Coordinates of C-alpha atoms and ligand atoms in Angstrom, one line a residue:
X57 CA -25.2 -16.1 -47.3
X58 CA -27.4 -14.1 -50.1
X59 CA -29.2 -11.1 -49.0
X60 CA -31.9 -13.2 -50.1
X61 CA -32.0 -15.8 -47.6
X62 CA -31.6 -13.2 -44.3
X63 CA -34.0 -10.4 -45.5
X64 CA -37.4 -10.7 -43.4
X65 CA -35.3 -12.7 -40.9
X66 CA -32.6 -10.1 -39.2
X67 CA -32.7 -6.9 -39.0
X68 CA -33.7 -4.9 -42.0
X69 CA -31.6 -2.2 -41.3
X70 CA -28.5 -4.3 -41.2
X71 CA -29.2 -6.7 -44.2
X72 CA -30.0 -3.5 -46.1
X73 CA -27.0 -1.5 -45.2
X74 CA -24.8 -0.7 -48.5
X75 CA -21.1 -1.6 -48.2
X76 CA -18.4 1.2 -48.4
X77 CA -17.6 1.8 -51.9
X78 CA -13.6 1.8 -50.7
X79 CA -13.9 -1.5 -49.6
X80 CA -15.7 -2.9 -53.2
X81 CA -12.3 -1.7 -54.9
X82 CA -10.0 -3.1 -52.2
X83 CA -11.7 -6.5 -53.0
X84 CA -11.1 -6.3 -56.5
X85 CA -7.4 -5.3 -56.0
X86 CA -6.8 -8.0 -53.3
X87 CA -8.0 -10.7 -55.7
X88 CA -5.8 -8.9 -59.0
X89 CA -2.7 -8.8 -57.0
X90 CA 0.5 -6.8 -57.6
X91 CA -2.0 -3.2 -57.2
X92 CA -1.1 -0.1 -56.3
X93 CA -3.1 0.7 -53.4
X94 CA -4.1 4.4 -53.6
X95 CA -7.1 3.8 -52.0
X96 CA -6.4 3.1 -48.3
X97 CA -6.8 5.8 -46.1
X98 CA -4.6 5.0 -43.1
X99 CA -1.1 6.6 -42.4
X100 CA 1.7 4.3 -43.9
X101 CA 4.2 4.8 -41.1
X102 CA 4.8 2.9 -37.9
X103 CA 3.5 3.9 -34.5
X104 CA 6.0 5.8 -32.9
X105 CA 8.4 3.6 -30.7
X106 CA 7.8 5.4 -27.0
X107 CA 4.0 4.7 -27.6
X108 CA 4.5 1.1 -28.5
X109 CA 6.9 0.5 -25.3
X110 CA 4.5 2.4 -23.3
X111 CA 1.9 -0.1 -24.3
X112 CA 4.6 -3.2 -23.4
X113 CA 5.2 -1.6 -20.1
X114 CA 1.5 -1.4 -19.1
X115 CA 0.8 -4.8 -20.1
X116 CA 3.9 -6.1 -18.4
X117 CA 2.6 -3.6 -15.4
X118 CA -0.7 -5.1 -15.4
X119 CA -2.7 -2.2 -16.9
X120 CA -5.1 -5.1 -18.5
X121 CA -8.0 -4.8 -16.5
X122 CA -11.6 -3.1 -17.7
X123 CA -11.3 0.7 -17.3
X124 CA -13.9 3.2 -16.6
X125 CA -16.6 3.5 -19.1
X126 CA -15.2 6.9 -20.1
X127 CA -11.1 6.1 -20.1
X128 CA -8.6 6.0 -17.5
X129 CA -8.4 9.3 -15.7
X130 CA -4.4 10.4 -16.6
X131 CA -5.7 9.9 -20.2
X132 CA -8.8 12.2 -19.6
X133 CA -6.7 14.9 -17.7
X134 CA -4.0 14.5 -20.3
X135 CA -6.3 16.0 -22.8
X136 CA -8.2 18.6 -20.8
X137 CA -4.5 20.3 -21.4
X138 CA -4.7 19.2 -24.7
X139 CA -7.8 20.4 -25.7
X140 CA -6.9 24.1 -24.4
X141 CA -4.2 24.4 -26.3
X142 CA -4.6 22.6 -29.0
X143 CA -8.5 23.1 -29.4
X144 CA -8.9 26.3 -27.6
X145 CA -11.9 24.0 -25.5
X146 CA -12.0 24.5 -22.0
X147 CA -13.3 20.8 -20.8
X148 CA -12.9 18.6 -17.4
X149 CA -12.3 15.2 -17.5
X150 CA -16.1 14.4 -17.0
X151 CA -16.2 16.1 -20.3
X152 CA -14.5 13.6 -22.0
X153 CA -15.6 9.9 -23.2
X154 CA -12.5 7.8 -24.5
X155 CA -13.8 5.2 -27.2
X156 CA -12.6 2.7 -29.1
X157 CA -12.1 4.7 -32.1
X158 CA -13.5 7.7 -33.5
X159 CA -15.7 5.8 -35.4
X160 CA -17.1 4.6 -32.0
X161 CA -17.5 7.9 -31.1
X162 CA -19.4 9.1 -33.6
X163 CA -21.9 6.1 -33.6
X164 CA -22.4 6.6 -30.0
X165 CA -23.2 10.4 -31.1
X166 CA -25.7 10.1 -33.3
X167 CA -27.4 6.9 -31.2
X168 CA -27.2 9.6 -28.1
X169 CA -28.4 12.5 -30.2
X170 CA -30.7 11.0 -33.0
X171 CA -34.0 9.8 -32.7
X172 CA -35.1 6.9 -35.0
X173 CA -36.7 8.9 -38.0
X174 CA -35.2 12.1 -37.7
X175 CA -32.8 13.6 -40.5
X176 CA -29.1 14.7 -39.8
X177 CA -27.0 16.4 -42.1
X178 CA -24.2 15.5 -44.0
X179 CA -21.2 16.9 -45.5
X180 CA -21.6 15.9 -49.3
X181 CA -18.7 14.1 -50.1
X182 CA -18.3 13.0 -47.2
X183 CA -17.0 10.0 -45.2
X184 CA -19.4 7.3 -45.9
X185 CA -19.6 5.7 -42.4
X186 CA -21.6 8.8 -41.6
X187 CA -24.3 7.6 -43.7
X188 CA -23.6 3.7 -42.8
X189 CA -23.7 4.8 -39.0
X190 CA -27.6 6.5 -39.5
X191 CA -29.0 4.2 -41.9
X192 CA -28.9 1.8 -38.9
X193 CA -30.9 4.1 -36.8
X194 CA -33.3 4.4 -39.4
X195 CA -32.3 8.4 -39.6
X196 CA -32.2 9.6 -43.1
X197 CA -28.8 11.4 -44.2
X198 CA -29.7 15.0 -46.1
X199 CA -26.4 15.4 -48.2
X200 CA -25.2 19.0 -48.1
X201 CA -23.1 19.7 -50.8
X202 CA -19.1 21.2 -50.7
X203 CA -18.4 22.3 -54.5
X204 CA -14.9 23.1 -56.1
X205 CA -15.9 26.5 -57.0
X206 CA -17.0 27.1 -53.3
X207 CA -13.7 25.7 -52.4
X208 CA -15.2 22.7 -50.6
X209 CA -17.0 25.0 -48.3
X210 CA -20.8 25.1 -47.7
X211 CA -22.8 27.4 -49.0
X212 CA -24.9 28.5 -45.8
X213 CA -28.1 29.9 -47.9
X214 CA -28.3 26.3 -49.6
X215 CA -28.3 24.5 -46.0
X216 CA -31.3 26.2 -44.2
X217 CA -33.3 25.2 -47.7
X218 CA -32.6 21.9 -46.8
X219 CA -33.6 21.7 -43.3
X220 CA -37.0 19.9 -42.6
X221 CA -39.0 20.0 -39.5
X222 CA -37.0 16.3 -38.3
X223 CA -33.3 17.9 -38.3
X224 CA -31.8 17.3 -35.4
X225 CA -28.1 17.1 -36.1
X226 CA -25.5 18.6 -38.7
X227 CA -22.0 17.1 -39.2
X228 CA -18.9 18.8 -40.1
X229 CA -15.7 17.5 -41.0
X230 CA -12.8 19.5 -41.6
X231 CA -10.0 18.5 -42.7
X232 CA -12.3 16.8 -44.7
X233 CA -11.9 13.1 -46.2
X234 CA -12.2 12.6 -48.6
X235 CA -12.1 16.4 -50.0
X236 CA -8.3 17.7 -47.7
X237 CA -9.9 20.6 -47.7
X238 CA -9.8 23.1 -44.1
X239 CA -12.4 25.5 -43.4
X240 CA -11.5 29.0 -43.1
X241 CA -12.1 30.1 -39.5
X242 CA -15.3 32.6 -40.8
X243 CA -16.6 29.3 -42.0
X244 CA -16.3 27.5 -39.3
X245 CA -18.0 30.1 -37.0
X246 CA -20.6 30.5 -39.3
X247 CA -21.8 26.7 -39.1
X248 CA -21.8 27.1 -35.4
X249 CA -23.8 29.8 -35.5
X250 CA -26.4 27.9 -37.9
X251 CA -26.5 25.2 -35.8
X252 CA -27.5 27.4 -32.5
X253 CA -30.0 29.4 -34.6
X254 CA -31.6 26.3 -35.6
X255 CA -31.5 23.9 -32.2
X256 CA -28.9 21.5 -33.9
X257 CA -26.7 19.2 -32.4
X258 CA -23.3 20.3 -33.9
X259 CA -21.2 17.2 -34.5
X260 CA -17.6 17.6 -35.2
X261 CA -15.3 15.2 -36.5
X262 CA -11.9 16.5 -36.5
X263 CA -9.6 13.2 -36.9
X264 CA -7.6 15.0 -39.2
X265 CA -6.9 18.3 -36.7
X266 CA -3.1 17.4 -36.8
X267 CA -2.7 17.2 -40.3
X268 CA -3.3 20.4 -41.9
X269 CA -0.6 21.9 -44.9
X270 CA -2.1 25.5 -45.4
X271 CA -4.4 27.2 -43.5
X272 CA -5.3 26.8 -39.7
X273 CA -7.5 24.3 -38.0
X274 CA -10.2 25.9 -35.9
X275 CA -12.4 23.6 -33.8
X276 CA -16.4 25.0 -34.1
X277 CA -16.5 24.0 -29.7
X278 CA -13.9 27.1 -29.5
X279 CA -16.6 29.8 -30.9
X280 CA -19.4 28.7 -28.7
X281 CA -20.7 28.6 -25.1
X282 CA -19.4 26.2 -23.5
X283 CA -22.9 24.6 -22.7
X284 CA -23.6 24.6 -26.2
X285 CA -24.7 21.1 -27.8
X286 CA -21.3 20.3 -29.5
X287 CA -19.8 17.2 -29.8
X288 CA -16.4 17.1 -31.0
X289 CA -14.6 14.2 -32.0
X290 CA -10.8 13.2 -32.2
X291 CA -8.9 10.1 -32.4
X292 CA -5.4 8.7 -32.0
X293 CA -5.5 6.7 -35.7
X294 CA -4.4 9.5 -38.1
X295 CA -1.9 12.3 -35.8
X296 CA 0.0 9.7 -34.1
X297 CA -0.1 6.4 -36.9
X298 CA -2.4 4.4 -34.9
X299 CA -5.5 3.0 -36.2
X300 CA -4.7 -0.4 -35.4
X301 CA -4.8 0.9 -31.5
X302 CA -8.6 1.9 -31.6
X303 CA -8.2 5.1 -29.5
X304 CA -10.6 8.2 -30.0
X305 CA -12.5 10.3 -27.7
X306 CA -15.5 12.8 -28.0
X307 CA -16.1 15.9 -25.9
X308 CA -19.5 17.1 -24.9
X309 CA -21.1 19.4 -22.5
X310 CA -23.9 18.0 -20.2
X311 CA -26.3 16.4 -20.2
X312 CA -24.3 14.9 -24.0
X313 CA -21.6 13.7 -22.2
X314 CA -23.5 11.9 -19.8
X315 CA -25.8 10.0 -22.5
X316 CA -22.3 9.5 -24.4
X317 CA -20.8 7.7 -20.9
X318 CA -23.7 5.7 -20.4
X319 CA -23.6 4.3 -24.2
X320 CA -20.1 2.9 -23.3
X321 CA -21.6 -0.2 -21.2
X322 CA -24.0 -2.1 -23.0
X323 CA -21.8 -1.1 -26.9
X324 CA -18.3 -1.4 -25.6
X325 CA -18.0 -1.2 -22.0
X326 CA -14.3 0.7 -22.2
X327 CA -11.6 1.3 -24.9
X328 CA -9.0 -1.3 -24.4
X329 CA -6.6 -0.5 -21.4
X330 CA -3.3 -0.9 -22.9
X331 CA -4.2 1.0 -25.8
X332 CA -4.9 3.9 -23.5
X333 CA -2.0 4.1 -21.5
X334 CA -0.5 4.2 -25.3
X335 CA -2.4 7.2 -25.9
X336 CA -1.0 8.6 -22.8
X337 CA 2.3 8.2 -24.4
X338 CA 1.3 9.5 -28.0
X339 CA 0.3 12.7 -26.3
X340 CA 3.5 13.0 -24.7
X341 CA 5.5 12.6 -27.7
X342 CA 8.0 14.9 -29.1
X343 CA 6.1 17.4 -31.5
X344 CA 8.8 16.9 -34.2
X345 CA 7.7 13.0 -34.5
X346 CA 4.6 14.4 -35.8
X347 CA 5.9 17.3 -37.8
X348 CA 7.8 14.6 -40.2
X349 CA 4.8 13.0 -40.6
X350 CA 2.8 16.0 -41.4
X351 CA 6.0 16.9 -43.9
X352 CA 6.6 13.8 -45.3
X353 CA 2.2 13.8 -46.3
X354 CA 3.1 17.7 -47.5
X355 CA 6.0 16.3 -50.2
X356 CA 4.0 13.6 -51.5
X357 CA 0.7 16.0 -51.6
X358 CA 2.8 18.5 -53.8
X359 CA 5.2 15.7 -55.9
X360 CA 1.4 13.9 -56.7
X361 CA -0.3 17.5 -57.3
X362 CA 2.6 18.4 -59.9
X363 CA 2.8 15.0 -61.8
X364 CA -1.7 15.3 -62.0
X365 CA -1.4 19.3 -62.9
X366 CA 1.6 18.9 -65.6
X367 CA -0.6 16.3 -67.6
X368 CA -3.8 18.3 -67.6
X369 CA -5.9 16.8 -64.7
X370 CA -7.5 18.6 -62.5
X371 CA -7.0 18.0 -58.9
X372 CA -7.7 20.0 -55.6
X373 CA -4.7 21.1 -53.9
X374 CA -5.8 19.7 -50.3
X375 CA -4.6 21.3 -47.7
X376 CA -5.5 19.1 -44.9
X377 CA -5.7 15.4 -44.2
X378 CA -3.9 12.6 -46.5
X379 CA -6.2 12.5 -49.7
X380 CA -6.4 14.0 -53.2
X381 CA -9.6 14.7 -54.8
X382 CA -9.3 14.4 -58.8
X383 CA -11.7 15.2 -61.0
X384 CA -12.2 12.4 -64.0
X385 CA -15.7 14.1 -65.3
X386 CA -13.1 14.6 -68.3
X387 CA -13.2 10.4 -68.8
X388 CA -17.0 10.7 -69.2
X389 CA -17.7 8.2 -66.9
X390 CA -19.3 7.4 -63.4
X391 CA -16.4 7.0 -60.7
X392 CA -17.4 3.2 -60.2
X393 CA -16.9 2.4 -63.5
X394 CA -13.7 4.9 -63.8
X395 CA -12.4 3.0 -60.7
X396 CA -12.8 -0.4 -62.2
X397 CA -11.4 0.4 -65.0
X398 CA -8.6 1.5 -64.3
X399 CA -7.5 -1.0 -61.8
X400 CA -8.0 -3.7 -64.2
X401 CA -6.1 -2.1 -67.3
X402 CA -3.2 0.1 -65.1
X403 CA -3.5 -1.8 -61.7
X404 CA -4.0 0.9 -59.3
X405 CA -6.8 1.2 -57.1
X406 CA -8.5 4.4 -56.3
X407 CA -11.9 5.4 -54.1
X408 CA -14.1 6.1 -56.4
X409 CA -15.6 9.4 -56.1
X410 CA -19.8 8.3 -55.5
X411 CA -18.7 6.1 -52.2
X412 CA -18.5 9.5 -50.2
X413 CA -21.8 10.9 -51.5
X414 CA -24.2 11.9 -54.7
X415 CA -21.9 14.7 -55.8
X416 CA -18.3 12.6 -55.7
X417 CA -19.5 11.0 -59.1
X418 CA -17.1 12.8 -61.2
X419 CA -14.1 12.8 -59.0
X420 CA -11.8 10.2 -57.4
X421 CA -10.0 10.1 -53.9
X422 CA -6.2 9.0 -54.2
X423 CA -4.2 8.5 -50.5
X424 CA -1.2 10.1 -50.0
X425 CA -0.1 7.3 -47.1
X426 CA 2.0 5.6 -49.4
X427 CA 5.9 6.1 -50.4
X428 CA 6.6 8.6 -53.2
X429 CA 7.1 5.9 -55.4
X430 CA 4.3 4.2 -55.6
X431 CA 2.4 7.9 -55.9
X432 CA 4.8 9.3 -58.8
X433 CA 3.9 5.3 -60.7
X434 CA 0.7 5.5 -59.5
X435 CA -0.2 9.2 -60.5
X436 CA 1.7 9.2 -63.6
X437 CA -0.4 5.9 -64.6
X438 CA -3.7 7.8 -63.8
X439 CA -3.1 10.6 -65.6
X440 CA -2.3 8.5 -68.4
X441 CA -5.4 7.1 -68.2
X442 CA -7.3 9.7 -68.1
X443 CA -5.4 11.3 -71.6
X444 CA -5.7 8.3 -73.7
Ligands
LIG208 N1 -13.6 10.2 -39.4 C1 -13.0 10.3 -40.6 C2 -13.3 11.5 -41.4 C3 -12.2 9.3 -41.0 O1 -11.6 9.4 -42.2 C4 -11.9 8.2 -40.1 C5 -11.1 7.0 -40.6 O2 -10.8 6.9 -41.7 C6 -12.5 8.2 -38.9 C7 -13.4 9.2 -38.5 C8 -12.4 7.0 -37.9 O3 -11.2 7.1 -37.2 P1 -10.9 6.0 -36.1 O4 -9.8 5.1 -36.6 O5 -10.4 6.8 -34.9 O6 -12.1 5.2 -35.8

C-alpha cells in the first residue's frame, strides 16, 4: 500500500514515520545477493549453550505461563546483585521492569516520561530508533551533536544552548552505536549533573555496557541520588548474543518505575517467560564466555582498523560496542549515495552515516559481528573504493 492511499486515514504519525536508513541498504543487499553484510549490528555468535538449555528446561518445566508485568522475581533479584556490582546502582527488585527488549524499554520511557509536544534530546549520531520511538509521540528530537575532534563526547556549553522551555528528557548512550565510543567517567558525571541542574529526565541506554575495549564503563545512575529521575537501560541482545530472545530491562527510582510497570499491560503485558528464565541463566554464565566475545570483537576491531588506517582512511578507533565509524567526506559524497554505491559496484553493504543523525553525513558505520574474513574482504574493498 502507497503512502498515498493510508495518509488522512491512519494515524499520521505512523504513516509518516521514516524507515531506518540500515534497513533501506539491507533491502538493496538482500535483492543483489552474494553481499557482504557490514551493516547488521547484532553479534554473530551463537547464544551460549547453558542459556539455551536453560530455556529447554523451563519450557519442558512449564515456565510458559504470563509473568508479572515487571519479570519473574529470581530474574529481578538476580540483577539487583548485578547492578551493584556491575553498575555500582543500588536498586530492589521493584526497581526493576524486565521488557521485551531494550528497545521496549526505551519506548516505554519516553511514553512514561514524555509528553506529546515536548522536545528530548538526542545523541547526534545516534541510534535512530530514538528518533523513530518520539516521532510517534509527536515529541520533537533536538540532535546534540558528538564530533571527532571532541572525541565523540558532547560539548556541555553547546547543550544548554539548545535546551528550550519543552525539554523534558536527554538521552545518553555510551558505548555508543553507531560511534564505539565510551565516555570518560568526568563526562559522564558531568551530563548527570546537567540533567539535575536542568529538571531532565536522564535516560541511559547502556546495551553495550559489556563490550567496552579501552576505557571503563561508568553508568550516570552511579553518580546521582538514588531518587534522582534516571532511567537506565540494559538488555540481554548484545553481552550475552541474544537478540533473537527479546530480554532487556530498565531501572528507575519512583514514582518512574511505577509508570514504567503499569506501561507493561496494555503494550506487552510481560517479556516472554522462557526467555526470562534464559536470562537467569545468561547472568549465571562463566565470565570467560563473554570475555572471548569481547576479544574476539577487540581482534577484528584492530585487524579492520589496520587494513582502513594503512590505505589512508580515516576511521575512529572505537573503543566500545561492535561498530566502526569511517569517515568517506574524502569520496565527496552524501553517505546514502556513498552506501549505494558501493554496494552495487564492490558488494558490501555499509550503514550509511545520515541514518543515525544530521551530522553522520560524511561517515559510515561498518559491524564488526562478522568473521575476520569477511571484514579484511570487506575493509580492503572499501578502502579501495574510497582511493580510486
Ligand atoms: N540501544 C542501542 C544503542 C542499540 O544498538 C540496540 C540494538 O541494536 C538497542 C538499544 C536495542 O536492543 P534490544 O535488542 O535489547 O532491543
Amino acid at each position: 500500500m502507497s503512502e498515498m492511499t493510508i495518509s488522512g486515514r491512519y494515524p499520521e504519525a505512523i504513516v509518516s514515520m521514516p524507515r531506518s536508513g540500515i534497513r533501506v541498504v539491507m533491502d538493496l543487499a538482500w535483492e543483489l545477493g552474494d553481499v557482504l553484510h557490514l551493516e547488521v549490528g547484532e553479534p554473530d555468535f551463537p547464544t551460549p549453550d547453558p542459556v539455551v538449555e536453560a530455556a529447554v528446561a523451563a519450557a519442558r518445566g512449564g515456565f510458559t505461563k504470563y509473568t508479572p508485568n515487571t519479570g519473574i522475581l529470581p530474574l529481578r533479584e538476580a540483577l539487583v546483585a548485578k547492578l551493584a556490582h556491575a553498575n555500582g546502582i543500588v536498586a530492589t527488585p521493584d526497581r526493576i521492569v524486565v521488557t521485551s527488549g531494550a528497545v521496549a524499554a526505551l519506548a516505554c520511557t519516553l511514553l512514561a516520561t514524555v509528553p506529546t509536544g515536548s522536545d528530548v534530546l538526542l545523541p547526534d549520531p545516534g541510534w535512530p530508533n530514538y528518533a523513530m520511538q518520539l516521532h510517534l509521540m509527536d515529541a520533537r528530537p533536538v540532535y546534540y551533536p558528538l564530533r571527532v575532534e571532541n572525541g565523540f563526547e558532547p560539548d556541555l556549553d553547546e547543550l544548554a544552548t539548545l535546551l528550550t522551555p519543552r525539554t523534558r528528557a536527554i538521552l545518553v548512550n555510551s558505548p555508543s552505536n553507531p560511534i564505539g565510543s565510551v565516555w570518560r567517567a568526568e563526562t559522564v558525571r558531568a551530563m548527570v549533573n546537567f540533567a539535575l541542574d536542568h529538571d531532565l529526565v536522564l535516560i541511559s541506554d547502556e546495551v553495550y555496557e559489556h563490550i567496552v575495549f579501552e576505557g571503563e564503563h561508568v553508568s550516570p545512575a552511579a553518580f546521582a541520588p538514588r531518587e534522582a529521575p534516571i532511567v537506565s537501560i540494559y538488555s540481554f541482545s548484545k553481552t550475552y548474543a541474544m537478540t533473537g530472545w527479546r530480554v532487556g530491562y530498565a531501572v528507575a527510582p519512583p514514582p518512574l518505575n511505577e509508570l514504567l510497570a503499569r506501561l507493561q499491560e496494555p503494550t506487552v503485558s510481560c517479556s516472554c517467560s522462557i526467555s526470562q528464565y534464559a536470562a537467569l541463566a545468561a547472568l549465571a554464565l562463566d565470565p570467560s564466555i563473554i570475555e572471548a566475545m569481547v576479544s574476539a570483537y577487540r581482534q577484528r576491531r584492530d585487524v579492520a582498523y589496520a587494513i582502513l588506517s594503512e590505505r589512508g582512511v580515516r576511521a575512529f578507533r572505537p573503543q566500545g560496542a561492535f561498530y566502526m565509524w569511517v569517515d568517506i567526506s574524502r569520496g565527496g559524497r552524501p553517505s546514502y549515495d556513498f552506501a549505494r554505491s558501493l554496494i552495487a559496484e564492490t558488494r558490501v553493504a555499509v550503514a550509511p552515516g545520515a541514518a543515525f543523525g544530521p551530522g553522520g553525513d560524511h561517515w559510515i558505520r561498518i559491524s564488526l559481528a562478522n568473521s575476520l574474513e569477511v571484514l579484511e574482504a570487506g575493509c580492503t574493498r572499501i578502502a579501495d573504493f574510497l582511493n580510486r
